[in-house]
CSV table of C-alpha atoms and ligand atoms in Angstrom, one decimal:
chain,number,residue,atom,x,y,z
A,1,UNK,CA,-1.9,-26.2,11.3
A,2,UNK,CA,-0.7,-23.9,14.0
A,3,UNK,CA,-1.5,-21.2,11.5
A,4,UNK,CA,-5.2,-23.5,11.7
A,5,UNK,CA,-5.1,-23.9,15.8
A,6,UNK,CA,-4.8,-20.1,15.6
A,7,UNK,CA,-7.9,-19.6,12.9
A,8,UNK,CA,-10.0,-21.4,14.7
A,9,UNK,CA,-10.9,-20.7,18.6
A,10,UNK,CA,-14.0,-18.4,20.2
A,11,UNK,CA,-14.4,-17.0,16.7
A,12,UNK,CA,-16.3,-19.5,15.6
A,13,UNK,CA,-17.9,-21.0,18.2
A,14,UNK,CA,-18.4,-18.4,20.0
A,15,UNK,CA,-18.7,-14.8,18.6
A,16,UNK,CA,-20.0,-16.0,15.0
A,17,UNK,CA,-23.5,-17.4,17.0
A,18,UNK,CA,-24.3,-14.8,19.0
A,19,UNK,CA,-23.1,-12.0,16.3
A,20,UNK,CA,-25.3,-13.8,13.6
A,21,UNK,CA,-27.8,-13.6,16.3
A,22,UNK,CA,-27.5,-9.7,16.9
A,23,UNK,CA,-27.3,-9.4,13.0
A,24,UNK,CA,-30.4,-10.8,11.7
A,25,UNK,CA,-28.8,-13.6,10.4
A,26,UNK,CA,-28.7,-14.7,7.0
A,27,UNK,CA,-28.1,-11.1,5.4
A,28,UNK,CA,-24.6,-11.0,7.2
A,29,UNK,CA,-23.9,-14.5,7.0
A,30,UNK,CA,-23.4,-13.1,3.2
A,31,UNK,CA,-21.7,-10.5,3.7
A,32,UNK,CA,-19.6,-12.2,6.4
A,33,UNK,CA,-18.7,-15.5,3.3
A,34,UNK,CA,-18.0,-12.7,0.9
A,35,UNK,CA,-15.6,-11.0,3.0
A,36,UNK,CA,-13.8,-14.1,3.4
A,37,UNK,CA,-13.1,-15.4,0.3
A,38,UNK,CA,-12.7,-11.5,-1.5
A,39,UNK,CA,-10.7,-10.1,1.8
A,40,UNK,CA,-10.1,-12.3,3.8
A,41,UNK,CA,-8.1,-14.9,1.9
A,42,UNK,CA,-6.4,-12.4,-0.5
A,43,UNK,CA,-4.8,-11.0,2.4
A,44,UNK,CA,-4.4,-13.8,4.5
A,45,UNK,CA,-1.4,-14.4,1.3
A,46,UNK,CA,-0.4,-11.1,1.8
A,47,UNK,CA,0.9,-11.5,5.4
A,48,UNK,CA,1.9,-14.8,5.0
A,49,UNK,CA,4.4,-13.5,2.8
A,50,UNK,CA,5.4,-10.7,4.6
A,51,UNK,CA,6.0,-12.8,7.0
A,52,UNK,CA,7.6,-15.4,5.6
A,53,UNK,CA,10.2,-12.4,3.7
A,54,UNK,CA,10.5,-10.3,6.9
A,55,UNK,CA,11.4,-13.3,9.4
A,56,UNK,CA,10.8,-11.6,12.1
A,57,UNK,CA,8.4,-10.3,15.2
A,58,UNK,CA,5.8,-7.7,13.0
A,59,UNK,CA,7.3,-4.6,14.1
A,60,UNK,CA,10.6,-5.7,12.5
A,61,UNK,CA,9.3,-7.4,9.9
A,62,UNK,CA,7.8,-4.5,8.2
A,63,UNK,CA,10.5,-2.0,9.3
A,64,UNK,CA,12.6,-4.6,8.0
A,65,UNK,CA,11.0,-5.2,4.2
A,66,UNK,CA,10.4,-1.3,3.9
A,67,UNK,CA,14.0,-1.3,4.2
A,68,UNK,CA,14.3,-4.1,1.4
A,69,UNK,CA,11.6,-2.5,-1.2
A,70,UNK,CA,12.7,0.7,-0.1
A,71,UNK,CA,9.9,2.9,1.6
A,72,UNK,CA,9.5,4.1,4.9
A,73,UNK,CA,10.1,3.6,8.3
A,74,UNK,CA,7.0,4.6,9.3
A,75,UNK,CA,5.7,1.6,8.2
A,76,UNK,CA,6.9,-0.3,11.6
A,77,UNK,CA,3.5,1.2,13.0
A,78,UNK,CA,1.7,-1.7,11.5
A,79,UNK,CA,3.4,-3.7,13.0
A,80,UNK,CA,2.6,-2.2,16.0
A,81,UNK,CA,-0.6,-1.5,15.3
A,82,UNK,CA,-0.5,-5.0,15.6
A,83,UNK,CA,1.1,-5.6,18.7
A,84,UNK,CA,-1.6,-3.3,20.6
A,85,UNK,CA,-4.1,-4.9,18.6
A,86,UNK,CA,-3.4,-8.6,19.9
A,87,UNK,CA,-3.2,-7.8,23.3
A,88,UNK,CA,-6.3,-6.2,23.7
A,89,UNK,CA,-7.7,-9.2,22.6
A,90,UNK,CA,-6.2,-11.8,24.2
A,91,UNK,CA,-7.3,-9.4,27.3
A,92,UNK,CA,-11.0,-10.3,27.0
A,93,UNK,CA,-10.9,-13.6,24.9
A,94,UNK,CA,-9.2,-15.0,27.9
A,95,UNK,CA,-12.1,-14.2,30.5
A,96,UNK,CA,-14.4,-15.5,27.6
A,97,UNK,CA,-12.3,-18.8,27.3
A,98,UNK,CA,-12.3,-18.8,31.4
A,99,UNK,CA,-16.1,-19.1,31.0
A,100,UNK,CA,-15.9,-22.5,28.8
A,101,UNK,CA,-12.9,-24.2,30.7
A,102,UNK,CA,-15.9,-23.2,33.9
A,103,UNK,CA,-18.3,-25.2,31.3
A,104,UNK,CA,-16.0,-28.1,31.7
A,105,UNK,CA,-16.3,-28.4,35.4
A,106,UNK,CA,-20.2,-27.9,35.6
A,107,UNK,CA,-21.0,-30.2,32.5
A,108,UNK,CA,-19.4,-32.9,33.9
A,109,UNK,CA,-20.8,-32.6,36.8
A,110,UNK,CA,-23.7,-33.4,35.1
A,111,UNK,CA,-25.5,-29.6,35.8
A,112,UNK,CA,-27.6,-29.4,32.7
A,113,UNK,CA,-29.1,-32.8,31.9
A,114,UNK,CA,-33.4,-32.6,31.9
A,115,UNK,CA,-32.2,-29.1,32.2
A,116,UNK,CA,-34.8,-26.1,30.4
A,117,UNK,CA,-34.1,-23.1,29.4
A,118,UNK,CA,-34.6,-21.2,32.8
A,119,UNK,CA,-32.0,-23.0,34.7
A,120,UNK,CA,-29.3,-23.3,31.8
A,121,UNK,CA,-29.7,-19.5,31.7
A,122,UNK,CA,-30.0,-19.0,35.5
A,123,UNK,CA,-26.6,-20.5,36.2
A,124,UNK,CA,-25.0,-18.5,33.3
A,125,UNK,CA,-25.6,-15.4,34.8
A,126,UNK,CA,-24.9,-16.6,38.0
A,127,UNK,CA,-21.2,-17.1,36.9
A,128,UNK,CA,-21.4,-14.0,35.0
A,129,UNK,CA,-22.9,-12.1,38.2
A,130,UNK,CA,-19.2,-13.2,39.9
A,131,UNK,CA,-16.1,-11.4,39.3
A,132,UNK,CA,-14.3,-13.5,41.3
A,133,UNK,CA,-15.6,-16.5,39.9
A,134,UNK,CA,-14.5,-14.8,36.5
A,135,UNK,CA,-11.4,-13.7,37.6
A,136,UNK,CA,-10.4,-17.3,38.8
A,137,UNK,CA,-11.2,-18.9,35.9
A,138,UNK,CA,-9.6,-15.5,33.5
A,139,UNK,CA,-6.9,-15.9,35.6
A,140,UNK,CA,-6.0,-19.8,34.6
A,141,UNK,CA,-6.3,-19.2,31.5
A,142,UNK,CA,-4.1,-16.5,31.1
A,143,UNK,CA,-2.0,-19.4,33.6
A,144,UNK,CA,-1.9,-22.1,31.2
A,145,UNK,CA,-1.4,-19.8,27.7
A,146,UNK,CA,1.5,-18.0,29.5
A,147,UNK,CA,3.5,-21.3,30.2
A,148,UNK,CA,2.8,-22.7,26.7
A,149,UNK,CA,4.0,-18.8,25.4
A,150,UNK,CA,7.3,-19.0,28.0
A,151,UNK,CA,8.6,-23.0,27.3
A,152,UNK,CA,8.0,-21.5,23.1
A,153,UNK,CA,6.4,-24.7,22.7
A,154,UNK,CA,4.7,-24.1,19.9
A,155,UNK,CA,5.7,-27.4,18.1
A,156,UNK,CA,3.8,-29.2,21.1
A,157,UNK,CA,0.9,-27.1,20.4
A,158,UNK,CA,1.3,-27.6,16.3
A,159,UNK,CA,0.8,-31.4,17.5
A,160,UNK,CA,-2.3,-31.0,20.2
A,161,UNK,CA,-4.1,-28.9,16.7
A,162,UNK,CA,-3.5,-32.6,14.6
A,163,UNK,CA,-5.7,-33.9,16.7
A,164,UNK,CA,-7.9,-31.6,18.0
A,165,UNK,CA,-9.3,-29.4,14.9
A,166,UNK,CA,-10.5,-32.9,13.6
A,167,UNK,CA,-12.2,-33.5,17.1
A,168,UNK,CA,-13.8,-30.7,17.1
A,169,UNK,CA,-15.2,-30.6,13.8
A,170,UNK,CA,-16.8,-33.9,14.9
A,171,UNK,CA,-18.0,-32.9,17.6
A,172,UNK,CA,-19.8,-30.3,15.6
A,173,UNK,CA,-21.5,-32.1,13.7
A,174,UNK,CA,-22.6,-34.3,16.1
A,175,UNK,CA,-24.2,-30.9,17.3
A,176,UNK,CA,-26.1,-30.8,13.7
A,177,UNK,CA,-27.3,-34.4,13.6
A,178,UNK,CA,-28.9,-33.0,17.5
A,179,UNK,CA,-30.4,-30.3,16.2
A,180,UNK,CA,-31.5,-31.8,13.1
A,181,UNK,CA,-33.6,-33.0,15.1
A,182,UNK,CA,-35.3,-30.1,17.2
A,183,UNK,CA,-38.5,-28.8,16.4
A,184,UNK,CA,-36.7,-25.6,14.8
A,185,UNK,CA,-34.0,-26.7,12.0
A,186,UNK,CA,-36.1,-25.4,9.8
A,187,UNK,CA,-36.1,-22.2,11.2
A,188,UNK,CA,-32.8,-22.4,12.1
A,189,UNK,CA,-31.7,-23.1,9.0
A,190,UNK,CA,-33.7,-20.5,7.7
A,191,UNK,CA,-32.7,-17.6,9.8
A,192,UNK,CA,-29.2,-18.2,8.8
A,193,UNK,CA,-29.4,-18.9,5.4
A,194,UNK,CA,-31.9,-16.6,3.8
A,195,UNK,CA,-30.7,-13.0,4.2
A,196,UNK,CA,-33.1,-10.6,4.3
A,197,UNK,CA,-31.0,-7.0,3.6
A,198,UNK,CA,-33.9,-5.3,5.4
A,199,UNK,CA,-32.2,-6.4,8.6
A,200,UNK,CA,-29.1,-5.5,7.6
A,201,UNK,CA,-27.7,-2.0,9.3
A,202,UNK,CA,-24.0,-0.3,8.1
A,203,UNK,CA,-23.1,-0.9,11.3
A,204,UNK,CA,-23.8,-4.9,10.9
A,205,UNK,CA,-21.8,-4.3,7.7
A,206,UNK,CA,-18.6,-3.4,9.5
A,207,UNK,CA,-19.4,-6.2,11.8
A,208,UNK,CA,-18.9,-8.9,8.7
A,209,UNK,CA,-16.1,-7.4,8.0
A,210,UNK,CA,-14.3,-7.4,11.2
A,211,UNK,CA,-15.6,-11.0,12.0
A,212,UNK,CA,-14.0,-11.8,9.3
A,213,UNK,CA,-10.9,-10.8,9.6
A,214,UNK,CA,-10.7,-11.5,13.2
A,215,UNK,CA,-12.1,-15.7,13.1
A,216,UNK,CA,-9.1,-15.6,10.1
A,217,UNK,CA,-6.7,-14.3,12.6
A,218,UNK,CA,-5.1,-11.6,10.2
A,219,UNK,CA,-3.9,-7.8,10.2
A,220,UNK,CA,-2.4,-7.8,13.4
A,221,UNK,CA,1.0,-9.9,12.7
A,222,UNK,CA,0.0,-13.0,14.4
A,223,UNK,CA,-0.4,-15.0,10.7
A,224,UNK,CA,2.9,-13.0,10.2
A,225,UNK,CA,4.8,-14.7,12.6
A,226,UNK,CA,4.0,-18.0,11.6
A,227,UNK,CA,4.6,-17.0,8.1
A,228,UNK,CA,8.1,-16.6,8.9
A,229,UNK,CA,8.4,-20.2,10.0
A,230,UNK,CA,7.1,-21.6,7.1
A,231,UNK,CA,8.8,-23.5,5.2
A,232,UNK,CA,10.2,-21.8,1.3
A,233,UNK,CA,8.3,-25.0,0.0
A,234,UNK,CA,5.1,-24.7,1.1
A,235,UNK,CA,2.3,-23.4,-0.9
A,236,UNK,CA,0.8,-19.8,0.7
A,237,UNK,CA,-2.1,-19.8,-2.2
A,238,UNK,CA,-3.1,-23.4,-0.6
A,239,UNK,CA,-1.8,-23.4,2.9
A,240,UNK,CA,-4.4,-19.7,3.7
A,241,UNK,CA,-7.8,-20.8,0.9
A,242,UNK,CA,-7.3,-24.7,3.2
A,243,UNK,CA,-7.2,-22.3,6.4
A,244,UNK,CA,-10.2,-20.1,5.2
A,245,UNK,CA,-12.2,-23.0,4.6
A,246,UNK,CA,-11.2,-25.0,7.6
A,247,UNK,CA,-12.3,-21.7,9.4
A,248,UNK,CA,-15.6,-21.2,8.2
A,249,UNK,CA,-16.5,-25.1,7.8
A,250,UNK,CA,-16.1,-24.7,12.1
A,251,UNK,CA,-18.5,-21.3,12.3
A,252,UNK,CA,-20.8,-22.1,9.6
A,253,UNK,CA,-21.6,-25.9,11.7
A,254,UNK,CA,-21.8,-23.9,14.8
A,255,UNK,CA,-24.4,-21.6,13.2
A,256,UNK,CA,-26.4,-24.4,12.1
A,257,UNK,CA,-26.1,-26.7,16.3
A,258,UNK,CA,-27.5,-22.8,18.1
A,259,UNK,CA,-29.9,-21.7,15.6
A,260,UNK,CA,-32.7,-24.3,15.8
A,261,UNK,CA,-32.1,-24.7,19.8
A,262,UNK,CA,-32.9,-21.1,19.6
A,263,UNK,CA,-35.7,-21.6,18.3
A,264,UNK,CA,-36.8,-24.8,19.6
A,265,UNK,CA,-36.8,-23.2,22.8
A,266,UNK,CA,-37.9,-19.7,22.5
A,267,UNK,CA,-34.5,-18.3,23.3
A,268,UNK,CA,-34.1,-14.7,21.7
A,269,UNK,CA,-31.3,-14.9,18.5
A,270,UNK,CA,-29.5,-11.6,19.4
A,271,UNK,CA,-29.2,-12.4,23.5
A,272,UNK,CA,-26.0,-11.3,22.9
A,273,UNK,CA,-22.3,-13.3,24.5
A,274,UNK,CA,-24.0,-15.4,26.7
A,275,UNK,CA,-25.8,-17.3,23.4
A,276,UNK,CA,-23.9,-20.7,23.5
A,277,UNK,CA,-23.6,-21.1,27.5
A,278,UNK,CA,-27.2,-21.3,26.8
A,279,UNK,CA,-28.5,-23.0,23.8
A,280,UNK,CA,-25.8,-25.6,23.6
A,281,UNK,CA,-25.9,-26.6,27.8
A,282,UNK,CA,-29.1,-27.3,26.3
A,283,UNK,CA,-29.0,-29.5,23.9
A,284,UNK,CA,-26.5,-31.4,26.3
A,285,UNK,CA,-28.8,-31.7,28.6
A,286,UNK,CA,-31.2,-32.6,26.6
A,287,UNK,CA,-28.8,-35.8,24.4
A,288,UNK,CA,-27.9,-38.9,24.4
A,289,UNK,CA,-24.8,-39.2,26.2
A,290,UNK,CA,-25.1,-35.6,26.7
A,291,UNK,CA,-22.8,-35.0,29.9
A,292,UNK,CA,-20.2,-37.1,27.7
A,293,UNK,CA,-20.6,-34.7,24.9
A,294,UNK,CA,-20.9,-31.1,27.0
A,295,UNK,CA,-17.8,-32.0,29.0
A,296,UNK,CA,-15.9,-33.3,26.0
A,297,UNK,CA,-16.9,-30.4,23.7
A,298,UNK,CA,-16.5,-27.7,26.6
A,299,UNK,CA,-13.0,-28.7,27.1
A,300,UNK,CA,-12.0,-29.1,23.0
A,301,UNK,CA,-13.7,-25.3,22.5
A,302,UNK,CA,-10.7,-24.5,25.1
A,303,UNK,CA,-8.4,-26.0,23.6
A,304,UNK,CA,-9.3,-24.4,20.4
A,305,UNK,CA,-9.3,-21.1,22.7
A,306,UNK,CA,-5.9,-21.8,23.6
A,307,UNK,CA,-4.2,-21.8,20.5
A,308,UNK,CA,-5.5,-19.1,18.7
A,309,UNK,CA,-4.5,-16.9,22.7
A,310,UNK,CA,-1.0,-17.7,22.3
A,311,UNK,CA,-1.0,-16.4,18.5
A,312,UNK,CA,-2.3,-13.0,20.2
A,313,UNK,CA,0.2,-12.3,22.6
A,314,UNK,CA,3.6,-14.3,20.3
A,315,UNK,CA,3.9,-11.3,18.1
A,316,UNK,CA,4.6,-8.8,21.4
A,317,UNK,CA,6.6,-11.2,22.9
A,318,UNK,CA,8.8,-11.8,20.1
A,319,UNK,CA,9.0,-7.8,20.2
A,320,UNK,CA,10.4,-7.8,23.4
A,321,UNK,CA,12.8,-10.5,23.2
A,322,UNK,CA,13.7,-9.4,20.1
A,323,UNK,CA,14.4,-5.3,20.6
A,324,UNK,CA,14.5,-5.3,25.0
A,325,UNK,CA,16.5,-8.2,25.4
A,326,UNK,CA,14.2,-9.6,27.7
A,327,UNK,CA,14.1,-13.6,28.4
A,328,UNK,CA,10.9,-15.7,27.1
A,329,UNK,CA,10.4,-16.2,30.2
A,330,UNK,CA,10.5,-12.3,31.5
A,331,UNK,CA,8.7,-11.1,28.5
A,332,UNK,CA,6.4,-14.1,28.9
A,333,UNK,CA,5.5,-13.3,32.7
A,334,UNK,CA,5.5,-9.1,32.2
A,335,UNK,CA,2.8,-9.8,29.6
A,336,UNK,CA,0.7,-11.7,30.7
A,337,UNK,CA,0.5,-10.0,34.2
A,338,UNK,CA,-0.1,-6.5,32.3
A,339,UNK,CA,-3.0,-8.6,29.7
A,340,UNK,CA,-4.6,-10.1,33.3
A,341,UNK,CA,-4.8,-6.6,34.9
A,342,UNK,CA,-6.6,-5.3,31.2
A,343,UNK,CA,-9.2,-8.1,31.1
A,344,UNK,CA,-10.6,-7.6,34.9
A,345,UNK,CA,-11.7,-4.3,32.3
A,346,UNK,CA,-13.8,-7.1,31.2
A,347,UNK,CA,-14.6,-9.1,34.0
A,348,UNK,CA,-16.9,-6.0,35.3
A,349,UNK,CA,-18.4,-5.7,32.4
A,350,UNK,CA,-20.5,-8.1,33.1
A,351,UNK,CA,-21.8,-7.2,36.3
A,352,UNK,CA,-20.4,-4.4,38.1
A,353,UNK,CA,-19.3,-2.2,34.9
A,354,UNK,CA,-22.2,-3.1,32.8
A,355,UNK,CA,-23.7,0.5,32.9
A,356,UNK,CA,-20.7,2.7,32.1
A,357,UNK,CA,-22.1,6.4,33.3
A,358,UNK,CA,-19.1,8.2,31.9
A,359,UNK,CA,-20.4,7.1,28.3
A,360,UNK,CA,-23.7,8.9,28.6
A,361,UNK,CA,-24.1,11.6,26.2
A,362,UNK,CA,-21.2,10.3,23.7
A,363,UNK,CA,-20.8,7.7,21.2
A,364,UNK,CA,-20.4,4.7,23.5
A,365,UNK,CA,-23.1,5.7,25.6
A,366,UNK,CA,-24.4,2.2,26.5
A,367,UNK,CA,-21.0,0.1,25.5
A,368,UNK,CA,-19.7,-2.0,28.2
A,369,UNK,CA,-15.2,-1.9,28.6
A,370,UNK,CA,-15.7,-5.3,27.0
A,371,UNK,CA,-18.2,-3.7,23.9
A,372,UNK,CA,-15.5,-0.8,23.6
A,373,UNK,CA,-12.1,-3.2,23.4
A,374,UNK,CA,-13.7,-5.6,21.3
A,375,UNK,CA,-15.5,-2.6,18.4
A,376,UNK,CA,-12.2,-1.0,18.3
A,377,UNK,CA,-9.9,-4.6,17.9
A,378,UNK,CA,-12.0,-6.7,15.6
A,379,UNK,CA,-14.1,-4.1,13.4
A,380,UNK,CA,-11.7,-1.2,12.8
A,381,UNK,CA,-8.1,-2.4,13.9
A,382,UNK,CA,-8.1,-4.9,12.1
A,383,UNK,CA,-9.5,-4.5,8.7
A,384,UNK,CA,-6.8,-1.6,8.8
A,385,UNK,CA,-4.1,-3.8,9.5
A,386,UNK,CA,-5.0,-6.2,7.1
A,387,UNK,CA,-6.2,-3.3,4.2
A,388,UNK,CA,-2.4,-1.9,4.8
A,389,UNK,CA,-0.6,-4.8,4.7
A,390,UNK,CA,-2.2,-5.5,1.6
A,391,UNK,CA,-1.7,-2.0,0.3
A,392,UNK,CA,2.2,-3.1,1.5
A,393,UNK,CA,2.0,-6.0,-0.3
A,394,UNK,CA,-0.2,-5.2,-4.0
A,395,UNK,CA,1.6,-1.5,-4.6
A,396,UNK,CA,4.8,-1.0,-2.5
A,397,UNK,CA,6.3,-5.2,-2.8
A,398,UNK,CA,8.3,-6.2,-6.0
A,399,UNK,CA,6.1,-8.4,-8.4
A,400,UNK,CA,9.5,-10.5,-9.0
A,401,UNK,CA,9.6,-11.2,-4.5
A,402,UNK,CA,5.8,-11.2,-4.8
A,403,UNK,CA,5.8,-13.8,-7.5
A,404,UNK,CA,8.7,-16.0,-5.8
A,405,UNK,CA,7.0,-15.8,-2.8
A,406,UNK,CA,3.3,-17.1,-4.3
A,407,UNK,CA,4.3,-19.5,-7.1
A,408,UNK,CA,0.9,-19.5,-8.5
A,409,UNK,CA,0.2,-19.0,-12.1
A,410,UNK,CA,0.2,-16.3,-14.2
A,411,UNK,CA,-3.9,-16.2,-13.3
A,412,UNK,CA,-3.6,-17.1,-9.6
A,413,UNK,CA,-1.5,-14.6,-9.7
A,414,UNK,CA,-3.0,-11.3,-10.9
A,415,UNK,CA,-6.6,-12.0,-9.5
A,416,UNK,CA,-4.7,-12.1,-6.8
A,417,UNK,CA,-2.9,-8.9,-6.9
A,418,UNK,CA,-6.0,-7.2,-8.1
A,419,UNK,CA,-7.9,-8.2,-5.1
A,420,UNK,CA,-5.1,-6.9,-2.8
A,421,UNK,CA,-4.6,-3.5,-4.8
A,422,UNK,CA,-7.5,-2.0,-5.7
A,423,UNK,CA,-10.7,-4.6,-4.2
A,424,UNK,CA,-9.5,-4.7,-0.1
A,425,UNK,CA,-8.2,-1.3,0.1
A,426,UNK,CA,-11.8,-0.2,-1.9
A,427,UNK,CA,-13.9,-2.2,0.3
A,428,UNK,CA,-12.8,-1.8,3.6
A,429,UNK,CA,-12.5,2.1,2.6
A,430,UNK,CA,-16.2,2.2,2.0
A,431,UNK,CA,-17.6,-0.1,4.7
A,432,UNK,CA,-15.8,2.8,7.1
A,433,UNK,CA,-17.4,4.9,5.8
A,434,UNK,CA,-20.6,3.6,5.6
A,435,UNK,CA,-20.1,2.7,8.8
A,436,UNK,CA,-20.0,6.5,10.2
A,437,UNK,CA,-22.6,7.8,7.8
A,438,UNK,CA,-20.9,9.5,4.6
A,439,UNK,CA,-23.3,7.2,2.6
A,440,UNK,CA,-26.8,7.8,4.6
B,1,PFF,N1,-9.3,-17.1,15.0
B,1,PFF,C1,-9.9,-17.1,16.5
B,1,PFF,C2,-10.8,-16.8,17.1
B,1,PFF,O1,-11.8,-16.9,16.1
B,1,PFF,O2,-10.9,-17.0,17.8
B,1,PFF,C3,-8.6,-14.9,17.8
B,1,PFF,C4,-8.0,-14.7,16.9
B,1,PFF,C5,-6.3,-15.3,17.0
B,1,PFF,C6,-7.4,-13.5,16.1
B,1,PFF,C7,-5.3,-14.9,16.8
B,1,PFF,C8,-6.8,-12.5,15.8
B,1,PFF,C9,-5.2,-13.5,16.0
B,1,PFF,F1,-4.2,-12.6,16.3
């Protein structure tokens, strides 16, 4: 449950639709789905397994496992890679979650009732052009996240997730039902599901892979930390598969709800990070009981972001507690403050620093601080972390240890082993090489 709470978040509802829109739709979705099931699920199984055997924060789990299996202590850097990735992801995640909080209030106040595309767009622009407002909501989100982390009340979250995800699911279905009544429904479906490979770039393939890792929360130790709490008798394969299905369903429903609204209102599918904040209020503004559904939707979205954000910072918190003798409270405050400061870079990416002259004539030209952070973490650090976990599990763990942990039948085991041992490392490598232009 907690891992599902980690997986389902802004990645599904905010990021998946907007990067699908930016990368041409169907072909991107298809590659994303392949990455989820051929790489995501086997790597998630590997990560949970490492966590359950390591039983510590990711850095020390890797150190311990490397020692147990007689391998280099350098493996602890894999843990580090994850700790750093989680920290950077949270810094921008919190800013976007802040947008969602602000939309709880604006939707609740009836701002979007009967609104047209122009008004909704204007509202979003005004919000993002105001650094102080963004800082305010970002601060609120960081505080509520760190309170849960500081008190170590993950079981509270776990209970919340039990009704939260189903509720979110039902609300997404309500949105899809609304989308079905709009004139752009067929176009929306075509955009999402009819692959047009001429629209996919080498960069798009890298992003589809990065999104698969991001949305499943794999490759950075968050799932490893939860694996450490997983009871011995729980099936790792079944758990991983269930999480992947739940996570993918929410993302696909979000897409099916959003693209019809895009096409019915003549909006731009590739308009970027604001996509759901423009399309969904439009839908709520024009459907029956829209203020109610809209407010509820944004509340659930904030909760979903919240249960993800806790897992982003938990590896770092656990490391400080276990290694630097920090109390849980002190670790949470320190990391919360640091994350908040780095988050300011994302806040300014949407206004003061929307153009960074420093990046001119470099490969980063035209990118913002937020773009760079997001790119590095999702598309490089997570796949790299994930593939190193796959390599560790597939090549360095003893077979008896793997079999004991996974406890699946022979055929399933062989399939998993083949995927982590050969398919994932080769695939990630090819996608990386492709992205830097080796094959073109
Ligand atoms: N999976 C989360 C989402 O889709 O919103 C984001 C995330 C959480 C990524 C935790 C990585 C992580 F460790």
